[in-house]
């Protein structure tokens, strides 16, 4: 243990978790043979560029292939130029005109499909914002306003996507319905707690068990101000989605290529290979980021002080999707879920010796900043205060990145071209 570099080990575990979520290694084994008819590829998500690249490489060169995939700006793997597929970049987490135009074109490609055709849908986290096509009577500005309000509300991802899919002309199973009578195969990378395919990217190819009434209740709960046309569509039921048992979705198969649990398991194996016991708490932890950070800190203190529930040295891993609730009257500072988790954890630990941490989003971007997350050491609080920083004030202002940046502890790997959501690791030595 004397030669252990805690920061290097934590970074290695993050890199291993991200690598397990990349589609290139698993795509080929999950593809069917070419159909009698045509093969159309449709997709959206932060992993969309990498998924399209992997599919093009694995699909037989002599077999026809066409289609359109939407991904986030800067999320097409460097040096790759699609030959048979079109890849369009658009905005995330708030949709833009590029995403709208691409979504209109994507839906139009479903026209004229037959039972001999195969549609391969590549779906990953972020697809809900990237594949934006407002329901009848709504505008892009309407969708943008509701999306911003949801992002700042503290709503869980399932709640946000319930609202999003009911205000959409393409999500909540509508894309698969438009593909009928063709066979539909959805290949997905999960970024949601519990891996519910109806929540990933708002489930464009999955029947929706929620209702317009559910979406209205969520908007009331979080005081989301709906545009009049959106409220009318929800109240009348005009925006209802395809439900389980819908005959248009019968010819549909869904395969999970990567999940948060798979990435956490890979990281745990990498830690054990270095002689460090690894414990996975859960791959579906939700809640306020700072509160979850405090809970993780309490667990780490119990290990240090009492040797329970785990013996040291060990690493504690968790995933899921926490939330940051901001006051709309006070613009938030720089940060995101991962850095807010770590700052909450740091304040709860109060420089506990032997406890190190890393929290980062596996897509390489924590919220809207350039960083994926940050690293935490037993000296972080002391170093910050020596620089004149007020950790509690920064946490209250949701300005957690401004705590870690002056310390040189922000993690900035750049886009990973995949997304299985939050990765958190506490190392106790």
CSV table of C-alpha atoms in Angstrom, one decimal:
chain,number,residue,atom,x,y,z
A,1,UNK,CA,0.0,0.0,0.0
A,2,UNK,CA,3.0,2.3,0.5
A,3,UNK,CA,3.3,2.6,-3.3
A,4,UNK,CA,-0.4,3.2,-4.0
A,5,UNK,CA,-1.2,6.4,-5.8
A,6,UNK,CA,-4.8,7.0,-4.9
A,7,UNK,CA,-5.5,9.6,-7.6
A,8,UNK,CA,-4.0,7.4,-10.3
A,9,UNK,CA,-6.0,4.4,-9.2
A,10,UNK,CA,-9.3,6.4,-9.1
A,11,UNK,CA,-8.7,7.8,-12.6
A,12,UNK,CA,-7.9,4.2,-13.8
A,13,UNK,CA,-11.2,3.0,-12.4
A,14,UNK,CA,-13.1,5.8,-14.2
A,15,UNK,CA,-11.3,5.0,-17.5
A,16,UNK,CA,-12.1,1.3,-17.2
A,17,UNK,CA,-15.8,2.1,-16.5
A,18,UNK,CA,-16.0,4.3,-19.6
A,19,UNK,CA,-14.2,1.8,-21.8
A,20,UNK,CA,-16.7,-0.9,-20.9
A,21,UNK,CA,-19.5,1.4,-22.1
A,22,UNK,CA,-18.0,2.0,-25.5
A,23,UNK,CA,-20.1,0.3,-28.3
A,24,UNK,CA,-17.3,-0.8,-30.5
A,25,UNK,CA,-16.4,-4.0,-28.6
A,26,UNK,CA,-20.0,-5.3,-28.3
A,27,UNK,CA,-21.8,-4.1,-31.4
A,28,UNK,CA,-20.9,-6.8,-33.9
A,29,UNK,CA,-22.1,-9.6,-31.7
A,30,UNK,CA,-25.6,-8.2,-31.3
A,31,UNK,CA,-26.3,-7.4,-35.0
A,32,UNK,CA,-28.7,-9.6,-37.0
A,33,UNK,CA,-28.0,-10.7,-40.6
A,34,UNK,CA,-29.1,-8.3,-43.3
A,35,UNK,CA,-32.9,-8.5,-44.1
A,36,UNK,CA,-34.6,-9.3,-47.4
A,37,UNK,CA,-35.5,-5.7,-47.8
A,38,UNK,CA,-33.6,-2.5,-46.9
A,39,UNK,CA,-31.8,-1.7,-43.6
A,40,UNK,CA,-32.4,1.7,-42.2
A,41,UNK,CA,-30.5,3.1,-39.2
A,42,UNK,CA,-32.1,5.7,-37.0
A,43,UNK,CA,-30.8,7.0,-33.7
A,44,UNK,CA,-30.0,9.7,-31.2
A,45,UNK,CA,-27.9,10.2,-28.1
A,46,UNK,CA,-24.5,11.3,-26.8
A,47,UNK,CA,-23.1,7.9,-27.8
A,48,UNK,CA,-24.8,8.1,-31.2
A,49,UNK,CA,-21.6,8.9,-33.1
A,50,UNK,CA,-19.7,6.0,-31.6
A,51,UNK,CA,-22.6,3.7,-32.1
A,52,UNK,CA,-23.0,4.7,-35.8
A,53,UNK,CA,-19.2,4.2,-36.3
A,54,UNK,CA,-19.3,0.7,-34.7
A,55,UNK,CA,-22.3,-0.3,-36.7
A,56,UNK,CA,-20.8,0.8,-40.0
A,57,UNK,CA,-17.7,-1.1,-39.3
A,58,UNK,CA,-19.5,-4.3,-38.3
A,59,UNK,CA,-22.2,-4.3,-41.1
A,60,UNK,CA,-21.3,-6.4,-44.1
A,61,UNK,CA,-19.7,-4.3,-46.8
A,62,UNK,CA,-21.9,-5.8,-49.6
A,63,UNK,CA,-25.1,-5.2,-47.7
A,64,UNK,CA,-27.0,-1.9,-48.2
A,65,UNK,CA,-27.2,0.4,-45.3
A,66,UNK,CA,-28.5,4.0,-44.9
A,67,UNK,CA,-29.9,6.2,-42.2
A,68,UNK,CA,-29.5,9.2,-39.9
A,69,UNK,CA,-28.1,9.5,-36.3
A,70,UNK,CA,-28.2,12.6,-34.1
A,71,UNK,CA,-25.5,13.2,-31.5
A,72,UNK,CA,-24.3,16.1,-29.4
A,73,UNK,CA,-22.0,18.8,-30.7
A,74,UNK,CA,-18.4,17.5,-30.5
A,75,UNK,CA,-19.4,13.9,-29.9
A,76,UNK,CA,-18.5,12.4,-33.3
A,77,UNK,CA,-15.3,10.3,-32.7
A,78,UNK,CA,-12.3,12.2,-34.0
A,79,UNK,CA,-11.0,11.2,-37.5
A,80,UNK,CA,-14.1,9.2,-38.4
A,81,UNK,CA,-16.1,10.1,-41.5
A,82,UNK,CA,-19.3,8.2,-42.0
A,83,UNK,CA,-19.6,6.5,-45.4
A,84,UNK,CA,-23.1,5.0,-45.4
A,85,UNK,CA,-24.8,6.8,-42.6
A,86,UNK,CA,-25.5,10.5,-42.0
A,87,UNK,CA,-24.5,11.9,-38.5
A,88,UNK,CA,-25.9,15.3,-37.5
A,89,UNK,CA,-24.7,17.2,-34.4
A,90,UNK,CA,-27.2,19.2,-32.3
A,91,UNK,CA,-27.5,20.8,-28.8
A,92,UNK,CA,-27.8,19.1,-25.4
A,93,UNK,CA,-29.3,19.4,-22.8
A,94,UNK,CA,-31.5,22.2,-24.3
A,95,UNK,CA,-32.6,21.3,-27.9
A,96,UNK,CA,-31.9,23.6,-30.8
A,97,UNK,CA,-32.9,24.2,-34.4
A,98,UNK,CA,-30.3,21.7,-35.7
A,99,UNK,CA,-31.9,18.9,-33.6
A,100,UNK,CA,-35.3,19.9,-34.8
A,101,UNK,CA,-34.4,19.8,-38.5
A,102,UNK,CA,-32.6,16.5,-38.0
A,103,UNK,CA,-35.5,14.9,-36.2
A,104,UNK,CA,-37.9,16.0,-38.9
A,105,UNK,CA,-35.7,14.4,-41.5
A,106,UNK,CA,-35.3,11.2,-39.3
A,107,UNK,CA,-39.0,10.7,-39.0
A,108,UNK,CA,-39.5,11.3,-42.7
A,109,UNK,CA,-37.1,8.4,-43.4
A,110,UNK,CA,-39.7,6.0,-42.0
A,111,UNK,CA,-42.1,6.6,-44.8
A,112,UNK,CA,-42.7,3.6,-47.1
A,113,UNK,CA,-41.1,0.9,-45.0
A,114,UNK,CA,-42.4,-2.6,-45.5
A,115,UNK,CA,-42.4,-5.9,-43.6
A,116,UNK,CA,-39.3,-7.0,-45.4
A,117,UNK,CA,-37.3,-4.0,-44.0
A,118,UNK,CA,-35.2,-3.8,-40.9
A,119,UNK,CA,-34.8,-0.6,-38.8
A,120,UNK,CA,-31.9,-0.5,-36.4
A,121,UNK,CA,-32.4,2.2,-33.8
A,122,UNK,CA,-29.3,3.4,-31.9
A,123,UNK,CA,-30.5,5.0,-28.7
A,124,UNK,CA,-28.4,6.4,-25.8
A,125,UNK,CA,-28.6,9.0,-23.1
A,126,UNK,CA,-29.1,12.5,-24.3
A,127,UNK,CA,-31.4,11.4,-27.1
A,128,UNK,CA,-34.4,13.0,-25.5
A,129,UNK,CA,-33.0,16.5,-26.1
A,130,UNK,CA,-31.2,15.7,-29.4
A,131,UNK,CA,-34.2,14.1,-31.0
A,132,UNK,CA,-36.6,17.0,-30.6
A,133,UNK,CA,-39.8,17.2,-32.5
A,134,UNK,CA,-42.6,19.1,-30.8
A,135,UNK,CA,-46.1,17.7,-30.7
A,136,UNK,CA,-48.7,19.3,-32.9
A,137,UNK,CA,-49.3,23.0,-31.9
A,138,UNK,CA,-46.0,23.3,-30.0
A,139,UNK,CA,-42.9,25.2,-31.1
A,140,UNK,CA,-39.2,24.6,-30.5
A,141,UNK,CA,-39.3,27.6,-28.1
A,142,UNK,CA,-42.0,25.9,-26.1
A,143,UNK,CA,-39.9,22.7,-25.8
A,144,UNK,CA,-36.8,24.7,-24.9
A,145,UNK,CA,-38.6,26.5,-22.1
A,146,UNK,CA,-40.1,23.4,-20.6
A,147,UNK,CA,-36.8,21.6,-20.9
A,148,UNK,CA,-34.9,24.3,-19.0
A,149,UNK,CA,-37.5,24.4,-16.3
A,150,UNK,CA,-37.4,20.6,-15.9
A,151,UNK,CA,-33.6,20.6,-15.7
A,152,UNK,CA,-33.6,23.2,-12.9
A,153,UNK,CA,-36.5,21.7,-11.0
A,154,UNK,CA,-34.9,18.8,-9.2
A,155,UNK,CA,-37.2,16.3,-11.0
A,156,UNK,CA,-35.8,12.8,-11.4
A,157,UNK,CA,-34.9,11.6,-15.0
A,158,UNK,CA,-38.0,9.4,-15.2
A,159,UNK,CA,-40.2,12.3,-14.3
A,160,UNK,CA,-38.5,14.7,-16.8
A,161,UNK,CA,-38.8,12.1,-19.6
A,162,UNK,CA,-42.5,11.5,-18.8
A,163,UNK,CA,-43.2,15.1,-19.6
A,164,UNK,CA,-40.8,15.2,-22.6
A,165,UNK,CA,-42.3,12.2,-24.3
A,166,UNK,CA,-45.9,13.6,-24.0
A,167,UNK,CA,-44.9,16.9,-25.6
A,168,UNK,CA,-43.1,15.1,-28.5
A,169,UNK,CA,-44.1,13.8,-31.9
A,170,UNK,CA,-41.3,11.2,-32.0
A,171,UNK,CA,-40.6,9.9,-28.4
A,172,UNK,CA,-42.6,7.6,-26.1
A,173,UNK,CA,-42.9,4.8,-28.7
A,174,UNK,CA,-43.9,7.1,-31.6
A,175,UNK,CA,-40.8,6.4,-33.7
A,176,UNK,CA,-41.3,2.7,-33.6
A,177,UNK,CA,-45.0,3.1,-34.4
A,178,UNK,CA,-43.9,5.2,-37.5
A,179,UNK,CA,-41.7,2.3,-38.6
A,180,UNK,CA,-44.5,-0.2,-38.8
A,181,UNK,CA,-44.7,-2.7,-40.5
A,182,UNK,CA,-40.9,-3.0,-40.6
A,183,UNK,CA,-39.0,-5.0,-38.0
A,184,UNK,CA,-37.4,-2.7,-35.4
A,185,UNK,CA,-34.3,-3.6,-33.4
A,186,UNK,CA,-33.3,-1.1,-30.8
A,187,UNK,CA,-29.7,-1.2,-29.6
A,188,UNK,CA,-29.4,0.9,-26.5
A,189,UNK,CA,-26.8,2.2,-24.0
A,190,UNK,CA,-28.5,2.8,-20.6
A,191,UNK,CA,-27.9,6.0,-18.7
A,192,UNK,CA,-30.9,5.7,-16.3
A,193,UNK,CA,-31.3,4.2,-12.9
A,194,UNK,CA,-32.9,0.8,-13.3
A,195,UNK,CA,-32.1,0.6,-17.1
A,196,UNK,CA,-35.8,1.1,-18.0
A,197,UNK,CA,-35.8,1.4,-21.8
A,198,UNK,CA,-39.0,3.5,-21.7
A,199,UNK,CA,-36.9,6.2,-19.9
A,200,UNK,CA,-33.7,6.1,-21.9
A,201,UNK,CA,-33.9,9.0,-24.3
A,202,UNK,CA,-37.6,9.1,-23.5
A,203,UNK,CA,-38.1,5.7,-25.1
A,204,UNK,CA,-38.7,6.6,-28.8
A,205,UNK,CA,-39.1,2.9,-29.7
A,206,UNK,CA,-40.7,1.7,-26.5
A,207,UNK,CA,-44.4,1.6,-25.5
A,208,UNK,CA,-45.2,4.2,-22.8
A,209,UNK,CA,-47.1,3.1,-19.7
A,210,UNK,CA,-47.3,6.7,-18.4
A,211,UNK,CA,-50.1,9.1,-19.3
A,212,UNK,CA,-50.9,12.7,-20.0
A,213,UNK,CA,-52.3,12.9,-16.5
A,214,UNK,CA,-49.0,11.7,-15.1
A,215,UNK,CA,-47.2,14.4,-17.1
A,216,UNK,CA,-49.6,17.1,-15.8
A,217,UNK,CA,-49.1,15.9,-12.2
A,218,UNK,CA,-45.3,16.2,-12.5
A,219,UNK,CA,-45.6,19.7,-13.9
A,220,UNK,CA,-47.8,20.7,-11.0
A,221,UNK,CA,-45.4,19.0,-8.5
A,222,UNK,CA,-42.4,21.0,-9.7
A,223,UNK,CA,-44.3,24.1,-10.7
A,224,UNK,CA,-43.4,23.9,-14.4
A,225,UNK,CA,-45.1,26.7,-16.3
A,226,UNK,CA,-46.5,25.0,-19.4
A,227,UNK,CA,-47.3,26.9,-22.6
A,228,UNK,CA,-51.0,27.0,-23.3
A,229,UNK,CA,-50.9,24.6,-26.2
A,230,UNK,CA,-48.9,22.1,-24.1
A,231,UNK,CA,-51.4,22.3,-21.2
A,232,UNK,CA,-54.3,21.9,-23.6
A,233,UNK,CA,-52.8,18.9,-25.3
A,234,UNK,CA,-52.1,17.2,-22.0
A,235,UNK,CA,-55.5,18.0,-20.4
A,236,UNK,CA,-57.4,16.8,-23.5
A,237,UNK,CA,-55.4,13.6,-23.9
A,238,UNK,CA,-54.5,14.6,-27.5
A,239,UNK,CA,-50.8,14.1,-26.6
A,240,UNK,CA,-51.2,10.5,-25.5
A,241,UNK,CA,-48.4,8.0,-26.4
A,242,UNK,CA,-48.6,4.5,-27.8
A,243,UNK,CA,-49.3,2.0,-24.9
A,244,UNK,CA,-48.1,-1.5,-24.1
A,245,UNK,CA,-49.9,-3.9,-26.5
A,246,UNK,CA,-50.0,-1.5,-29.4
A,247,UNK,CA,-49.9,-3.7,-32.5
A,248,UNK,CA,-47.6,-1.2,-34.3
A,249,UNK,CA,-44.9,-2.1,-31.8
A,250,UNK,CA,-45.2,-5.9,-31.9
A,251,UNK,CA,-42.2,-6.4,-34.4
A,252,UNK,CA,-39.8,-4.9,-32.0
A,253,UNK,CA,-36.7,-6.2,-30.2
A,254,UNK,CA,-34.5,-4.3,-27.7
A,255,UNK,CA,-30.9,-5.2,-26.7
A,256,UNK,CA,-28.9,-3.5,-23.9
A,257,UNK,CA,-25.3,-3.0,-25.2
A,258,UNK,CA,-24.0,-1.3,-22.0
A,259,UNK,CA,-25.4,-0.4,-18.6
A,260,UNK,CA,-24.2,1.4,-15.5
A,261,UNK,CA,-23.9,-1.9,-13.7
A,262,UNK,CA,-21.7,-3.4,-16.4
A,263,UNK,CA,-19.3,-0.4,-16.0
A,264,UNK,CA,-19.3,-0.5,-12.2
A,265,UNK,CA,-18.5,-4.3,-12.4
A,266,UNK,CA,-15.6,-3.6,-14.7
A,267,UNK,CA,-14.2,-1.0,-12.4
A,268,UNK,CA,-14.6,-3.3,-9.4
A,269,UNK,CA,-12.7,-6.0,-11.2
A,270,UNK,CA,-9.9,-3.6,-12.0
A,271,UNK,CA,-9.6,-2.5,-8.4
A,272,UNK,CA,-9.5,-6.1,-7.2
A,273,UNK,CA,-6.7,-6.9,-9.7
A,274,UNK,CA,-4.6,-4.4,-7.7
A,275,UNK,CA,-5.4,-5.9,-4.4
A,276,UNK,CA,-8.1,-3.4,-3.4
A,277,UNK,CA,-11.4,-4.8,-2.2
A,278,UNK,CA,-14.3,-3.3,-4.2
A,279,UNK,CA,-17.9,-2.9,-3.2
A,280,UNK,CA,-20.7,-1.7,-5.5
A,281,UNK,CA,-23.4,0.1,-3.5
A,282,UNK,CA,-25.9,0.4,-6.4
A,283,UNK,CA,-26.1,1.5,-10.0
A,284,UNK,CA,-29.3,3.4,-9.5
A,285,UNK,CA,-28.8,6.0,-6.7
A,286,UNK,CA,-30.8,9.1,-7.1
A,287,UNK,CA,-31.4,12.2,-4.9
A,288,UNK,CA,-29.9,15.6,-4.4
A,289,UNK,CA,-26.2,15.5,-5.3
A,290,UNK,CA,-25.0,17.2,-2.1
A,291,UNK,CA,-27.1,14.9,0.1
A,292,UNK,CA,-25.9,11.8,-1.7
A,293,UNK,CA,-22.4,13.1,-1.2
A,294,UNK,CA,-23.0,13.4,2.6
A,295,UNK,CA,-24.3,9.9,2.8
A,296,UNK,CA,-21.3,8.5,1.0
A,297,UNK,CA,-19.1,10.5,3.3
A,298,UNK,CA,-20.8,8.9,6.4
A,299,UNK,CA,-20.2,5.5,4.9
A,300,UNK,CA,-16.5,6.3,4.4
A,301,UNK,CA,-16.1,7.5,7.9
A,302,UNK,CA,-17.6,4.3,9.3
A,303,UNK,CA,-15.0,2.3,7.3
A,304,UNK,CA,-12.2,4.5,8.7
A,305,UNK,CA,-13.3,4.7,12.3
A,306,UNK,CA,-15.0,1.4,12.9
A,307,UNK,CA,-14.0,-1.0,10.1
A,308,UNK,CA,-17.6,-1.4,9.1
A,309,UNK,CA,-19.4,-2.3,6.9
A,310,UNK,CA,-16.1,-2.8,5.0
A,311,UNK,CA,-12.5,-3.3,5.9
A,312,UNK,CA,-9.9,-0.9,4.6
A,313,UNK,CA,-8.3,-0.7,2.1
A,314,UNK,CA,-11.3,-0.7,-0.1
A,315,UNK,CA,-13.1,1.2,-2.9
A,316,UNK,CA,-16.8,2.0,-2.7
A,317,UNK,CA,-18.5,2.4,-6.1
A,318,UNK,CA,-21.9,3.7,-7.1
A,319,UNK,CA,-23.8,5.0,-10.1
A,320,UNK,CA,-27.1,6.4,-11.0
A,321,UNK,CA,-28.3,9.9,-11.7
A,322,UNK,CA,-28.4,12.5,-8.9
A,323,UNK,CA,-30.0,15.9,-9.3
A,324,UNK,CA,-29.1,19.5,-8.6
A,325,UNK,CA,-32.1,21.8,-7.7
A,326,UNK,CA,-31.4,25.4,-8.5
A,327,UNK,CA,-33.3,28.6,-7.7
A,328,UNK,CA,-34.4,30.0,-11.1
A,329,UNK,CA,-34.2,33.5,-9.6
A,330,UNK,CA,-30.5,32.9,-8.9
A,331,UNK,CA,-28.4,31.8,-11.9
A,332,UNK,CA,-26.2,28.9,-10.9
A,333,UNK,CA,-22.4,29.0,-11.0
A,334,UNK,CA,-20.1,26.5,-12.7
A,335,UNK,CA,-20.6,22.9,-11.8
A,336,UNK,CA,-22.8,19.8,-12.2
A,337,UNK,CA,-24.0,16.7,-10.5
A,338,UNK,CA,-20.6,15.2,-10.0
A,339,UNK,CA,-18.7,18.2,-8.6
A,340,UNK,CA,-21.7,19.1,-6.3
A,341,UNK,CA,-21.6,15.5,-5.0
A,342,UNK,CA,-17.9,15.7,-4.3
A,343,UNK,CA,-18.2,19.1,-2.6
A,344,UNK,CA,-21.0,17.9,-0.4
A,345,UNK,CA,-18.9,14.9,0.4
A,346,UNK,CA,-15.8,17.0,1.2
A,347,UNK,CA,-17.8,19.2,3.6
A,348,UNK,CA,-19.2,16.1,5.4
A,349,UNK,CA,-15.8,14.4,5.6
A,350,UNK,CA,-14.0,17.5,7.0
A,351,UNK,CA,-10.5,16.3,5.8
A,352,UNK,CA,-11.0,12.7,7.1
A,353,UNK,CA,-7.5,11.1,6.6
A,354,UNK,CA,-7.3,8.2,4.1
A,355,UNK,CA,-10.4,9.1,2.1
A,356,UNK,CA,-10.1,9.9,-1.6
A,357,UNK,CA,-12.9,10.3,-4.1
A,358,UNK,CA,-13.7,10.7,-7.8
A,359,UNK,CA,-17.1,11.6,-9.3
A,360,UNK,CA,-17.6,12.1,-13.0
A,361,UNK,CA,-20.2,11.7,-15.7
A,362,UNK,CA,-19.2,8.9,-18.1
A,363,UNK,CA,-20.1,11.0,-21.1
A,364,UNK,CA,-17.1,13.2,-20.3
A,365,UNK,CA,-19.3,16.3,-19.5
A,366,UNK,CA,-20.7,17.2,-16.1
A,367,UNK,CA,-23.7,19.3,-16.8
A,368,UNK,CA,-22.9,22.0,-19.3
A,369,UNK,CA,-19.2,22.7,-18.4
A,370,UNK,CA,-16.1,21.2,-20.1
A,371,UNK,CA,-15.3,19.0,-17.1
A,372,UNK,CA,-16.5,15.5,-16.4
A,373,UNK,CA,-16.1,15.8,-12.7
A,374,UNK,CA,-13.4,16.1,-10.2
A,375,UNK,CA,-11.0,14.4,-7.7
A,376,UNK,CA,-11.2,14.8,-3.9
A,377,UNK,CA,-8.3,14.2,-1.4
A,378,UNK,CA,-8.1,14.6,2.4
A,379,UNK,CA,-6.3,17.9,1.8
A,380,UNK,CA,-8.9,19.5,-0.6
A,381,UNK,CA,-10.7,21.5,2.0
A,382,UNK,CA,-7.5,22.8,3.6
A,383,UNK,CA,-6.0,23.8,0.2
A,384,UNK,CA,-9.2,25.5,-0.8
A,385,UNK,CA,-9.4,27.6,2.4
A,386,UNK,CA,-5.8,28.5,2.0
A,387,UNK,CA,-6.7,30.0,-1.4
A,388,UNK,CA,-9.5,32.1,0.3
A,389,UNK,CA,-12.3,29.9,-1.0
A,390,UNK,CA,-15.6,29.4,1.0
A,391,UNK,CA,-16.6,25.8,0.3
A,392,UNK,CA,-20.1,26.1,1.9
A,393,UNK,CA,-20.9,29.3,0.0
A,394,UNK,CA,-19.8,27.7,-3.3
A,395,UNK,CA,-22.0,24.7,-2.6
A,396,UNK,CA,-25.0,26.9,-1.8
A,397,UNK,CA,-24.4,28.8,-5.1
A,398,UNK,CA,-24.2,25.5,-7.0
A,399,UNK,CA,-20.7,26.7,-8.0
A,400,UNK,CA,-18.8,23.5,-7.2
A,401,UNK,CA,-16.5,23.6,-10.2
A,402,UNK,CA,-15.1,26.9,-8.8
A,403,UNK,CA,-14.0,24.9,-5.7
A,404,UNK,CA,-12.1,22.2,-7.6
A,405,UNK,CA,-10.7,24.3,-10.5
A,406,UNK,CA,-8.2,26.4,-8.5
A,407,UNK,CA,-7.0,23.2,-6.8
A,408,UNK,CA,-6.2,21.6,-10.2
A,409,UNK,CA,-8.5,18.8,-9.4
A,410,UNK,CA,-11.2,19.1,-12.1
A,411,UNK,CA,-11.3,16.0,-14.4
A,412,UNK,CA,-11.4,17.1,-18.1
A,413,UNK,CA,-11.1,14.0,-20.3
A,414,UNK,CA,-13.2,15.4,-23.1
A,415,UNK,CA,-16.2,13.6,-24.7
A,416,UNK,CA,-16.1,9.9,-24.2
A,417,UNK,CA,-18.6,9.1,-27.0
A,418,UNK,CA,-20.7,7.0,-24.7
A,419,UNK,CA,-22.9,7.5,-21.6
A,420,UNK,CA,-23.9,5.3,-18.7
A,421,UNK,CA,-24.3,8.3,-16.4
A,422,UNK,CA,-22.7,9.0,-13.0
A,423,UNK,CA,-19.6,7.2,-11.8
A,424,UNK,CA,-18.6,7.6,-8.2
A,425,UNK,CA,-15.7,6.0,-6.4
A,426,UNK,CA,-14.5,6.5,-2.8
A,427,UNK,CA,-11.1,5.0,-2.0
A,428,UNK,CA,-10.4,4.4,1.7
A,429,UNK,CA,-6.8,3.5,2.6
